[in-house]
Amino acid sequence: MSHPSSMVQPPLRMSSLLPDWSSLPKELLECIGKRLASGHDAASFRSACSPWRAAVPFAAFEPLLLLPFDPDSDTVTFYRVSEEKAFSLTLPDARGKVPCGTSRGWLALMDEAAAMTLLNLFTGARVELPPADERIAAAASRERVSRVRGRWVLRSGDAVKLEHMRGVFFHEIVLSAPPDDDAGGGECVAMAVLASSTEVAFCRVGVDGAWTLLDTKLELSVASIVHCQGKFLAIDVVGEISIFSSNSAGANPTATPLPSLSPPGGLCHRSYLDSDGELHLVGAMVSTFHETRKFTYSSMLYKCDLLDRVPEWSRVKDVGDLTLFVSKSFSESFSGTSVSKYKKNIIYFSEPLYGDPYDFAHRLEIVDIAAGTSKVKPLHEKMKGSEAVGWIRPNLWKRGGISKHDEENSQKEVEPNVTDQPEPAGEVKASA
């Protein structure tokens, strides 16, 4: 009879009991990667193994609040909600310019000559857009302006000052993709909300030398633009929407109104964003008490699927583990999987919907989506007496891939505080 010890099976190796996560389909890994909203999660994901790292060749970093900056200075200040701290970057390229929106992690800037620049605040990369010309000026402004010796001049003979440029030319720039994303497989298209117009301006970044005007077929001036499901949507001041066709084969996009997407009655302060491929609408339902001249409001969230035969808004009270970041001044709003110190099923507004213009502090409005209630939180002394520019999600993508520095950091550190050490074009200054 065999000795009992000879019948003992060798212990199973722990690795044989665990699933081989590295063999997950690439498409599934990429889908998961797109839902990573913080540098902590992105670095952890990329450090797991080579297939996971290859599926997320970029870092999705924690959203930062871009505070208003002085065009006479080269300092730009951000607020990091998770750490309750502000920090500043020294960026000479921002001097002498006004912001015209944030999109895909890039800041659009305009100077007094109406020349447009896209600036990556964290890598220093720059991409030039076509400047405004007489056609744009005529379409964008109700006032007649002309170009005299390199400056734009009003009919009165006064030069258009820098602080008034957005009210005359480009109000906001929205991108279809990062302008230097070689791995994206498609071109970057820029679409501009003009100062006061039912037309929008369109260009293929790095391809077109001038803007093309497009008719939105809306009756009132365009207030915002959103890119969703691979297409641009133009939204007018009362919430009517037109959707543009894809610019396939180099053809200019054409607009088709979507009358079924008129906003719910009584909804004010509307903001739009793409979340998981669906168009979302955030707004406030206001109740007024005439006797006391006071009012209350409840924030509400709606969504629609643009692929439906007749898209319609439906009320949303639960977005699962998502957090929504909504900019009040610009269209750039987005969602991401909730991470440490950010609550799920919550909306973070860059400024209170009904803030006090004489308030001396920047404040966040934090909305509970399920209840519709909100609270306001002070975060920083008010700068330049104006509202925050809006949310920006840092994009450290560089042409051809992540830089060697970022690649090494993402593999070494499971939870790096990436916004403490970005790759700025200049000096970083921290402040409490």
GROMACS .gro file of C-alpha atoms in nm:
model
  432
    1MET     CA    1   0.000   0.000   0.000
    2SER     CA    2   0.128   0.339  -0.087
    3HIS     CA    3   0.243   0.566   0.186
    4PRO     CA    4  -0.022   0.836   0.256
    5SER     CA    5   0.224   1.109   0.186
    6SER     CA    6   0.264   0.983  -0.168
    7MET     CA    7  -0.108   1.040  -0.230
    8VAL     CA    8  -0.099   1.405  -0.130
    9GLN     CA    9  -0.151   1.623  -0.434
   10PRO     CA   10   0.089   1.914  -0.483
   11PRO     CA   11  -0.069   2.245  -0.386
   12LEU     CA   12  -0.219   2.446  -0.668
   13ARG     CA   13  -0.036   2.762  -0.754
   14MET     CA   14  -0.236   3.074  -0.671
   15SER     CA   15  -0.191   3.198  -1.029
   16SER     CA   16  -0.379   2.893  -1.161
   17LEU     CA   17  -0.681   2.985  -0.948
   18LEU     CA   18  -0.705   3.343  -1.072
   19PRO     CA   19  -0.860   3.443  -1.405
   20ASP     CA   20  -0.625   3.569  -1.673
   21TRP     CA   21  -0.739   3.931  -1.683
   22SER     CA   22  -0.474   4.014  -1.943
   23SER     CA   23  -0.668   3.812  -2.202
   24LEU     CA   24  -0.978   4.033  -2.193
   25PRO     CA   25  -1.083   4.153  -2.541
   26LYS     CA   26  -0.922   4.478  -2.649
   27GLU     CA   27  -1.263   4.632  -2.724
   28LEU     CA   28  -1.380   4.565  -2.368
   29LEU     CA   29  -1.061   4.712  -2.219
   30GLU     CA   30  -1.096   5.025  -2.433
   31CYS     CA   31  -1.460   5.060  -2.326
   32ILE     CA   32  -1.357   5.040  -1.960
   33GLY     CA   33  -1.069   5.279  -2.020
   34LYS     CA   34  -1.299   5.546  -2.159
   35ARG     CA   35  -1.489   5.552  -1.829
   36LEU     CA   36  -1.180   5.629  -1.619
   37ALA     CA   37  -1.218   5.986  -1.498
   38SER     CA   38  -0.911   6.034  -1.279
   39GLY     CA   39  -0.537   6.002  -1.302
   40HIS     CA   40  -0.547   5.764  -1.004
   41ASP     CA   41  -0.771   5.519  -1.189
   42ALA     CA   42  -0.591   5.560  -1.522
   43ALA     CA   43  -0.249   5.494  -1.367
   44SER     CA   44  -0.378   5.189  -1.178
   45PHE     CA   45  -0.540   5.051  -1.492
   46ARG     CA   46  -0.230   5.105  -1.706
   47SER     CA   47   0.004   4.949  -1.448
   48ALA     CA   48  -0.183   4.615  -1.445
   49CYS     CA   49  -0.026   4.460  -1.756
   50SER     CA   50   0.081   4.536  -2.112
   51PRO     CA   51  -0.260   4.475  -2.280
   52TRP     CA   52  -0.430   4.704  -2.030
   53ARG     CA   53  -0.165   4.970  -2.081
   54ALA     CA   54  -0.204   4.945  -2.459
   55ALA     CA   55  -0.583   4.983  -2.430
   56VAL     CA   56  -0.547   5.318  -2.253
   57PRO     CA   57  -0.262   5.501  -2.430
   58PHE     CA   58  -0.362   5.827  -2.267
   59ALA     CA   59  -0.424   5.951  -1.915
   60ALA     CA   60  -0.775   6.054  -1.811
   61PHE     CA   61  -0.712   6.297  -1.530
   62GLU     CA   62  -0.920   6.446  -1.255
   63PRO     CA   63  -1.121   6.747  -1.376
   64LEU     CA   64  -0.989   7.085  -1.265
   65LEU     CA   65  -1.174   7.414  -1.236
   66LEU     CA   66  -1.011   7.683  -1.449
   67LEU     CA   67  -1.046   8.018  -1.275
   68PRO     CA   68  -1.060   8.352  -1.461
   69PHE     CA   69  -0.719   8.493  -1.546
   70ASP     CA   70  -0.576   8.835  -1.619
   71PRO     CA   71  -0.476   8.873  -1.988
   72ASP     CA   72  -0.200   9.110  -1.875
   73SER     CA   73  -0.045   8.828  -1.672
   74ASP     CA   74   0.107   8.496  -1.774
   75THR     CA   75  -0.032   8.310  -1.471
   76VAL     CA   76  -0.329   8.075  -1.496
   77THR     CA   77  -0.491   7.935  -1.179
   78PHE     CA   78  -0.681   7.610  -1.128
   79TYR     CA   79  -0.875   7.466  -0.837
   80ARG     CA   80  -0.854   7.096  -0.752
   81VAL     CA   81  -1.174   6.997  -0.573
   82SER     CA   82  -1.048   6.665  -0.436
   83GLU     CA   83  -0.761   6.837  -0.252
   84GLU     CA   84  -0.944   7.167  -0.188
   85LYS     CA   85  -0.640   7.353  -0.320
   86ALA     CA   86  -0.556   7.597  -0.596
   87PHE     CA   87  -0.240   7.591  -0.800
   88SER     CA   88  -0.103   7.813  -1.076
   89LEU     CA   89   0.087   7.760  -1.399
   90THR     CA   90   0.306   8.018  -1.567
   91LEU     CA   91   0.193   8.019  -1.931
   92PRO     CA   92   0.325   8.300  -2.150
   93ASP     CA   93   0.104   8.181  -2.439
   94ALA     CA   94  -0.207   8.288  -2.242
   95ARG     CA   95  -0.094   8.650  -2.210
   96GLY     CA   96  -0.283   8.901  -2.423
   97LYS     CA   97  -0.569   8.661  -2.495
   98VAL     CA   98  -0.919   8.582  -2.375
   99PRO     CA   99  -1.058   8.230  -2.329
  100CYS     CA  100  -1.310   8.103  -2.584
  101GLY     CA  101  -1.393   7.774  -2.420
  102THR     CA  102  -1.229   7.451  -2.312
  103SER     CA  103  -1.268   7.134  -2.517
  104ARG     CA  104  -1.103   6.791  -2.510
  105GLY     CA  105  -0.858   6.915  -2.248
  106TRP     CA  106  -0.748   7.215  -2.458
  107LEU     CA  107  -0.812   7.586  -2.404
  108ALA     CA  108  -0.920   7.804  -2.698
  109LEU     CA  109  -0.776   8.156  -2.688
  110MET     CA  110  -0.836   8.469  -2.898
  111ASP     CA  111  -0.625   8.785  -2.923
  112GLU     CA  112  -0.718   9.140  -3.030
  113ALA     CA  113  -0.658   9.053  -3.396
  114ALA     CA  114  -0.915   8.769  -3.366
  115ALA     CA  115  -0.637   8.515  -3.418
  116MET     CA  116  -0.727   8.181  -3.259
  117THR     CA  117  -0.499   7.940  -3.071
  118LEU     CA  118  -0.562   7.604  -2.907
  119LEU     CA  119  -0.336   7.559  -2.604
  120ASN     CA  120  -0.274   7.245  -2.402
  121LEU     CA  121  -0.220   7.397  -2.060
  122PHE     CA  122  -0.033   7.093  -1.928
  123THR     CA  123   0.208   7.010  -2.212
  124GLY     CA  124   0.253   7.355  -2.366
  125ALA     CA  125   0.147   7.224  -2.708
  126ARG     CA  126  -0.012   7.482  -2.940
  127VAL     CA  127  -0.227   7.450  -3.249
  128GLU     CA  128  -0.324   7.752  -3.457
  129LEU     CA  129  -0.679   7.790  -3.590
  130PRO     CA  130  -0.774   8.017  -3.881
  131PRO     CA  131  -0.826   8.379  -3.768
  132ALA     CA  132  -1.156   8.559  -3.808
  133ASP     CA  133  -1.202   8.742  -4.136
  134GLU     CA  134  -1.458   8.987  -4.276
  135ARG     CA  135  -1.709   8.708  -4.346
  136ILE     CA  136  -1.697   8.591  -3.985
  137ALA     CA  137  -1.722   8.950  -3.861
  138ALA     CA  138  -2.031   9.015  -4.075
  139ALA     CA  139  -2.203   8.694  -3.963
  140ALA     CA  140  -2.111   8.717  -3.595
  141SER     CA  141  -2.178   9.076  -3.500
  142ARG     CA  142  -2.478   9.305  -3.522
  143GLU     CA  143  -2.234   9.592  -3.522
  144ARG     CA  144  -2.042   9.671  -3.834
  145VAL     CA  145  -1.670   9.614  -3.782
  146SER     CA  146  -1.382   9.650  -4.023
  147ARG     CA  147  -1.013   9.573  -4.020
  148VAL     CA  148  -0.783   9.876  -4.010
  149ARG     CA  149  -0.405   9.831  -3.994
  150GLY     CA  150  -0.431   9.492  -3.826
  151ARG     CA  151  -0.695   9.598  -3.571
  152TRP     CA  152  -1.069   9.549  -3.572
  153VAL     CA  153  -1.254   9.879  -3.552
  154LEU     CA  154  -1.620   9.961  -3.482
  155ARG     CA  155  -1.824  10.192  -3.700
  156SER     CA  156  -1.762  10.464  -3.442
  157GLY     CA  157  -1.390  10.438  -3.512
  158ASP     CA  158  -1.309  10.284  -3.173
  159ALA     CA  159  -1.095   9.970  -3.171
  160VAL     CA  160  -1.255   9.651  -3.041
  161LYS     CA  161  -1.092   9.588  -2.703
  162LEU     CA  162  -0.972   9.247  -2.597
  163GLU     CA  163  -1.242   9.206  -2.331
  164HIS     CA  164  -1.510   9.264  -2.597
  165MET     CA  165  -1.376   9.023  -2.861
  166ARG     CA  166  -1.607   8.734  -2.763
  167GLY     CA  167  -1.905   8.966  -2.801
  168VAL     CA  168  -1.803   9.049  -3.159
  169PHE     CA  169  -1.643   8.734  -3.307
  170PHE     CA  170  -1.607   8.384  -3.160
  171HIS     CA  171  -1.802   8.314  -2.843
  172GLU     CA  172  -1.685   7.955  -2.799
  173ILE     CA  173  -1.487   7.682  -2.979
  174VAL     CA  174  -1.585   7.312  -2.951
  175LEU     CA  175  -1.366   7.026  -3.081
  176SER     CA  176  -1.462   6.682  -3.210
  177ALA     CA  177  -1.133   6.532  -3.085
  178PRO     CA  178  -0.800   6.642  -2.935
  179PRO     CA  179  -0.614   6.829  -3.211
  180ASP     CA  180  -0.298   6.616  -3.182
  181ASP     CA  181  -0.455   6.276  -3.120
  182ASP     CA  182  -0.290   6.065  -3.390
  183ALA     CA  183  -0.436   5.748  -3.239
  184GLY     CA  184  -0.794   5.871  -3.270
  185GLY     CA  185  -0.825   5.758  -3.629
  186GLY     CA  186  -1.001   6.072  -3.749
  187GLU     CA  187  -0.947   6.439  -3.805
  188CYS     CA  188  -1.011   6.707  -3.548
  189VAL     CA  189  -1.295   6.939  -3.643
  190ALA     CA  190  -1.357   7.273  -3.471
  191MET     CA  191  -1.699   7.434  -3.462
  192ALA     CA  192  -1.748   7.787  -3.330
  193VAL     CA  193  -2.044   7.955  -3.164
  194LEU     CA  194  -2.048   8.309  -3.302
  195ALA     CA  195  -2.127   8.613  -3.090
  196SER     CA  196  -2.484   8.658  -3.214
  197SER     CA  197  -2.585   8.447  -3.512
  198THR     CA  198  -2.796   8.159  -3.638
  199GLU     CA  199  -2.486   8.045  -3.826
  200VAL     CA  200  -2.184   7.862  -3.688
  201ALA     CA  201  -1.827   7.848  -3.819
  202PHE     CA  202  -1.653   7.523  -3.904
  203CYS     CA  203  -1.297   7.417  -3.991
  204ARG     CA  204  -1.084   7.103  -4.008
  205VAL     CA  205  -0.792   7.168  -3.776
  206GLY     CA  206  -0.459   7.168  -3.958
  207VAL     CA  207  -0.631   7.135  -4.295
  208ASP     CA  208  -0.849   7.439  -4.361
  209GLY     CA  209  -0.697   7.784  -4.392
  210ALA     CA  210  -1.027   7.963  -4.329
  211TRP     CA  211  -1.355   7.912  -4.148
  212THR     CA  212  -1.665   7.797  -4.335
  213LEU     CA  213  -2.003   7.938  -4.230
  214LEU     CA  214  -2.284   7.685  -4.184
  215ASP     CA  215  -2.657   7.752  -4.158
  216THR     CA  216  -2.805   7.583  -3.850
  217LYS     CA  217  -3.165   7.626  -3.975
  218LEU     CA  218  -3.253   7.757  -3.629
  219GLU     CA  219  -3.466   8.068  -3.590
  220LEU     CA  220  -3.275   8.223  -3.298
  221SER     CA  221  -2.907   8.276  -3.219
  222VAL     CA  222  -2.697   7.973  -3.134
  223ALA     CA  223  -2.606   7.959  -2.764
  224SER     CA  224  -2.402   7.640  -2.743
  225ILE     CA  225  -2.258   7.347  -2.938
  226VAL     CA  226  -2.217   6.986  -2.822
  227HIS     CA  227  -2.037   6.696  -2.992
  228CYS     CA  228  -2.223   6.368  -2.937
  229GLN     CA  229  -2.239   6.037  -3.125
  230GLY     CA  230  -1.978   6.165  -3.369
  231LYS     CA  231  -2.189   6.466  -3.471
  232PHE     CA  232  -2.216   6.831  -3.375
  233LEU     CA  233  -2.539   6.973  -3.234
  234ALA     CA  234  -2.622   7.343  -3.239
  235ILE     CA  235  -2.856   7.465  -2.964
  236ASP     CA  236  -3.021   7.806  -2.974
  237VAL     CA  237  -3.106   8.042  -2.689
  238VAL     CA  238  -3.445   7.878  -2.622
  239GLY     CA  239  -3.318   7.520  -2.645
  240GLU     CA  240  -3.414   7.427  -3.001
  241ILE     CA  241  -3.161   7.185  -3.154
  242SER     CA  242  -3.019   7.111  -3.499
  243ILE     CA  243  -2.791   6.816  -3.570
  244PHE     CA  244  -2.517   6.830  -3.832
  245SER     CA  245  -2.436   6.548  -4.069
  246SER     CA  246  -2.087   6.400  -4.058
  247ASN     CA  247  -1.838   6.575  -4.284
  248SER     CA  248  -1.754   6.257  -4.475
  249ALA     CA  249  -1.547   6.274  -4.793
  250GLY     CA  250  -1.459   6.635  -4.715
  251ALA     CA  251  -1.815   6.761  -4.769
  252ASN     CA  252  -1.941   7.040  -4.547
  253PRO     CA  253  -2.187   6.928  -4.277
  254THR     CA  254  -2.554   7.014  -4.324
  255ALA     CA  255  -2.802   7.082  -4.044
  256THR     CA  256  -3.133   6.911  -3.969
  257PRO     CA  257  -3.361   7.053  -3.694
  258LEU     CA  258  -3.481   6.812  -3.422
  259PRO     CA  259  -3.823   6.949  -3.316
  260SER     CA  260  -3.883   6.649  -3.086
  261LEU     CA  261  -3.599   6.773  -2.863
  262SER     CA  262  -3.751   7.101  -2.755
  263PRO     CA  263  -3.662   7.141  -2.386
  264PRO     CA  264  -3.913   7.050  -2.113
  265GLY     CA  265  -4.139   7.345  -2.036
  266GLY     CA  266  -4.018   7.584  -1.768
  267LEU     CA  267  -3.663   7.446  -1.756
  268CYS     CA  268  -3.411   7.729  -1.707
  269HIS     CA  269  -3.031   7.752  -1.710
  270ARG     CA  270  -3.000   7.464  -1.955
  271SER     CA  271  -2.665   7.291  -2.007
  272TYR     CA  272  -2.595   7.001  -2.242
  273LEU     CA  273  -2.336   6.725  -2.238
  274ASP     CA  274  -2.248   6.387  -2.386
  275SER     CA  275  -2.239   6.104  -2.132
  276ASP     CA  276  -2.180   5.747  -2.250
  277GLY     CA  277  -2.294   5.837  -2.600
  278GLU     CA  278  -2.625   5.988  -2.492
  279LEU     CA  279  -2.716   6.356  -2.492
  280HIS     CA  280  -2.793   6.488  -2.144
  281LEU     CA  281  -2.970   6.808  -2.044
  282VAL     CA  282  -2.929   6.972  -1.703
  283GLY     CA  283  -3.158   7.255  -1.599
  284ALA     CA  284  -3.345   7.423  -1.316
  285MET     CA  285  -3.719   7.427  -1.252
  286VAL     CA  286  -3.800   7.753  -1.073
  287SER     CA  287  -4.088   7.827  -0.834
  288THR     CA  288  -4.156   8.196  -0.765
  289PHE     CA  289  -4.337   8.339  -0.463
  290HIS     CA  290  -4.469   8.676  -0.573
  291GLU     CA  291  -4.580   8.785  -0.226
  292THR     CA  292  -4.230   8.763  -0.085
  293ARG     CA  293  -4.043   8.816  -0.413
  294LYS     CA  294  -3.844   8.502  -0.341
  295PHE     CA  295  -3.796   8.185  -0.540
  296THR     CA  296  -3.675   7.829  -0.506
  297TYR     CA  297  -3.549   7.593  -0.772
  298SER     CA  298  -3.483   7.226  -0.823
  299SER     CA  299  -3.215   7.094  -1.061
  300MET     CA  300  -3.327   6.826  -1.305
  301LEU     CA  301  -3.147   6.592  -1.545
  302TYR     CA  302  -3.281   6.453  -1.873
  303LYS     CA  303  -3.131   6.236  -2.144
  304CYS     CA  304  -3.207   6.114  -2.496
  305ASP     CA  305  -3.062   5.870  -2.746
  306LEU     CA  306  -2.990   6.049  -3.073
  307LEU     CA  307  -3.006   5.715  -3.256
  308ASP     CA  308  -3.377   5.676  -3.178
  309ARG     CA  309  -3.611   5.729  -3.470
  310VAL     CA  310  -3.774   6.018  -3.283
  311PRO     CA  311  -3.537   6.123  -3.000
  312GLU     CA  312  -3.717   6.249  -2.690
  313TRP     CA  313  -3.611   6.368  -2.346
  314SER     CA  314  -3.666   6.136  -2.048
  315ARG     CA  315  -3.612   6.230  -1.682
  316VAL     CA  316  -3.308   6.079  -1.509
  317LYS     CA  317  -3.275   6.044  -1.132
  318ASP     CA  318  -2.990   5.796  -1.114
  319VAL     CA  319  -2.672   5.792  -1.322
  320GLY     CA  320  -2.518   5.507  -1.124
  321ASP     CA  321  -2.156   5.561  -1.029
  322LEU     CA  322  -2.111   5.861  -1.259
  323THR     CA  323  -2.031   6.218  -1.158
  324LEU     CA  324  -2.126   6.508  -1.387
  325PHE     CA  325  -1.916   6.822  -1.425
  326VAL     CA  326  -2.108   7.113  -1.577
  327SER     CA  327  -1.954   7.444  -1.681
  328LYS     CA  328  -2.178   7.747  -1.648
  329SER     CA  329  -1.992   7.987  -1.879
  330PHE     CA  330  -1.906   7.743  -2.160
  331SER     CA  331  -2.045   7.426  -2.316
  332GLU     CA  332  -1.763   7.199  -2.193
  333SER     CA  333  -1.937   6.957  -1.959
  334PHE     CA  334  -1.870   6.588  -1.916
  335SER     CA  335  -1.920   6.285  -1.694
  336GLY     CA  336  -1.684   6.033  -1.541
  337THR     CA  337  -1.682   5.736  -1.309
  338SER     CA  338  -1.690   5.854  -0.949
  339VAL     CA  339  -1.354   5.843  -0.775
  340SER     CA  340  -1.223   5.916  -0.427
  341LYS     CA  341  -1.357   6.242  -0.279
  342TYR     CA  342  -1.614   6.279  -0.559
  343LYS     CA  343  -1.965   6.159  -0.486
  344LYS     CA  344  -2.159   5.947  -0.734
  345ASN     CA  345  -2.491   6.055  -0.883
  346ILE     CA  346  -2.388   6.417  -0.827
  347ILE     CA  347  -2.351   6.725  -1.050
  348TYR     CA  348  -2.070   6.973  -0.985
  349PHE     CA  349  -2.154   7.314  -1.134
  350SER     CA  350  -1.855   7.543  -1.194
  351GLU     CA  351  -2.055   7.830  -1.040
  352PRO     CA  352  -2.395   7.855  -0.864
  353LEU     CA  353  -2.687   7.875  -1.107
  354TYR     CA  354  -2.820   8.176  -0.918
  355GLY     CA  355  -2.506   8.323  -0.770
  356ASP     CA  356  -2.460   8.668  -0.621
  357PRO     CA  357  -2.268   8.886  -0.872
  358TYR     CA  358  -2.128   9.084  -0.579
  359ASP     CA  359  -2.000   8.775  -0.400
  360PHE     CA  360  -1.628   8.791  -0.321
  361ALA     CA  361  -1.569   8.417  -0.353
  362HIS     CA  362  -1.586   8.152  -0.622
  363ARG     CA  363  -1.834   7.885  -0.522
  364LEU     CA  364  -1.930   7.539  -0.645
  365GLU     CA  365  -2.289   7.425  -0.663
  366ILE     CA  366  -2.317   7.054  -0.582
  367VAL     CA  367  -2.644   6.890  -0.689
  368ASP     CA  368  -2.793   6.562  -0.567
  369ILE     CA  369  -2.945   6.424  -0.888
  370ALA     CA  370  -3.193   6.193  -0.712
  371ALA     CA  371  -3.335   6.465  -0.485
  372GLY     CA  372  -3.279   6.766  -0.712
  373THR     CA  373  -3.144   6.958  -0.413
  374SER     CA  374  -2.817   7.146  -0.407
  375LYS     CA  375  -2.567   7.307  -0.174
  376VAL     CA  376  -2.314   7.581  -0.241
  377LYS     CA  377  -1.954   7.554  -0.131
  378PRO     CA  378  -1.701   7.842  -0.128
  379LEU     CA  379  -1.366   7.747  -0.274
  380HIS     CA  380  -1.148   8.047  -0.362
  381GLU     CA  381  -1.132   8.423  -0.345
  382LYS     CA  382  -1.293   8.569  -0.655
  383MET     CA  383  -1.047   8.663  -0.926
  384LYS     CA  384  -1.105   8.960  -1.157
  385GLY     CA  385  -1.462   8.981  -1.028
  386SER     CA  386  -1.586   8.727  -1.285
  387GLU     CA  387  -1.707   8.369  -1.291
  388ALA     CA  388  -1.487   8.064  -1.336
  389VAL     CA  389  -1.399   7.980  -1.695
  390GLY     CA  390  -1.517   7.623  -1.642
  391TRP     CA  391  -1.410   7.262  -1.600
  392ILE     CA  392  -1.117   7.122  -1.791
  393ARG     CA  393  -0.997   6.762  -1.792
  394PRO     CA  394  -0.617   6.771  -1.838
  395ASN     CA  395  -0.505   6.593  -2.153
  396LEU     CA  396  -0.141   6.483  -2.142
  397TRP     CA  397  -0.161   6.317  -2.481
  398LYS     CA  398   0.129   6.409  -2.705
  399ARG     CA  399   0.154   6.353  -3.079
  400GLY     CA  400   0.260   5.995  -3.133
  401GLY     CA  401   0.172   5.883  -2.779
  402ILE     CA  402   0.225   5.951  -2.411
  403SER     CA  403   0.561   6.104  -2.325
  404LYS     CA  404   0.828   5.876  -2.177
  405HIS     CA  405   0.797   6.065  -1.847
  406ASP     CA  406   0.423   5.994  -1.823
  407GLU     CA  407   0.470   5.632  -1.930
  408GLU     CA  408   0.721   5.570  -1.651
  409ASN     CA  409   0.508   5.746  -1.389
  410SER     CA  410   0.193   5.556  -1.481
  411GLN     CA  411   0.374   5.223  -1.441
  412LYS     CA  412   0.557   5.308  -1.118
  413GLU     CA  413   0.284   5.483  -0.921
  414VAL     CA  414  -0.050   5.325  -0.852
  415GLU     CA  415  -0.206   5.642  -0.713
  416PRO     CA  416  -0.001   5.944  -0.817
  417ASN     CA  417  -0.129   6.291  -0.746
  418VAL     CA  418  -0.089   6.374  -1.112
  419THR     CA  419  -0.208   6.732  -1.090
  420ASP     CA  420   0.067   6.818  -0.846
  421GLN     CA  421   0.328   6.742  -1.108
  422PRO     CA  422   0.181   6.806  -1.454
  423GLU     CA  423   0.402   6.878  -1.751
  424PRO     CA  424   0.351   7.252  -1.775
  425ALA     CA  425   0.517   7.484  -2.019
  426GLY     CA  426   0.633   7.693  -1.726
  427GLU     CA  427   0.659   7.720  -1.352
  428VAL     CA  428   0.405   7.567  -1.113
  429LYS     CA  429   0.298   7.773  -0.814
  430ALA     CA  430   0.086   7.620  -0.537
  431SER     CA  431  -0.146   7.815  -0.314
  432ALA     CA  432  -0.376   7.723  -0.032
   0.00000   0.00000   0.00000
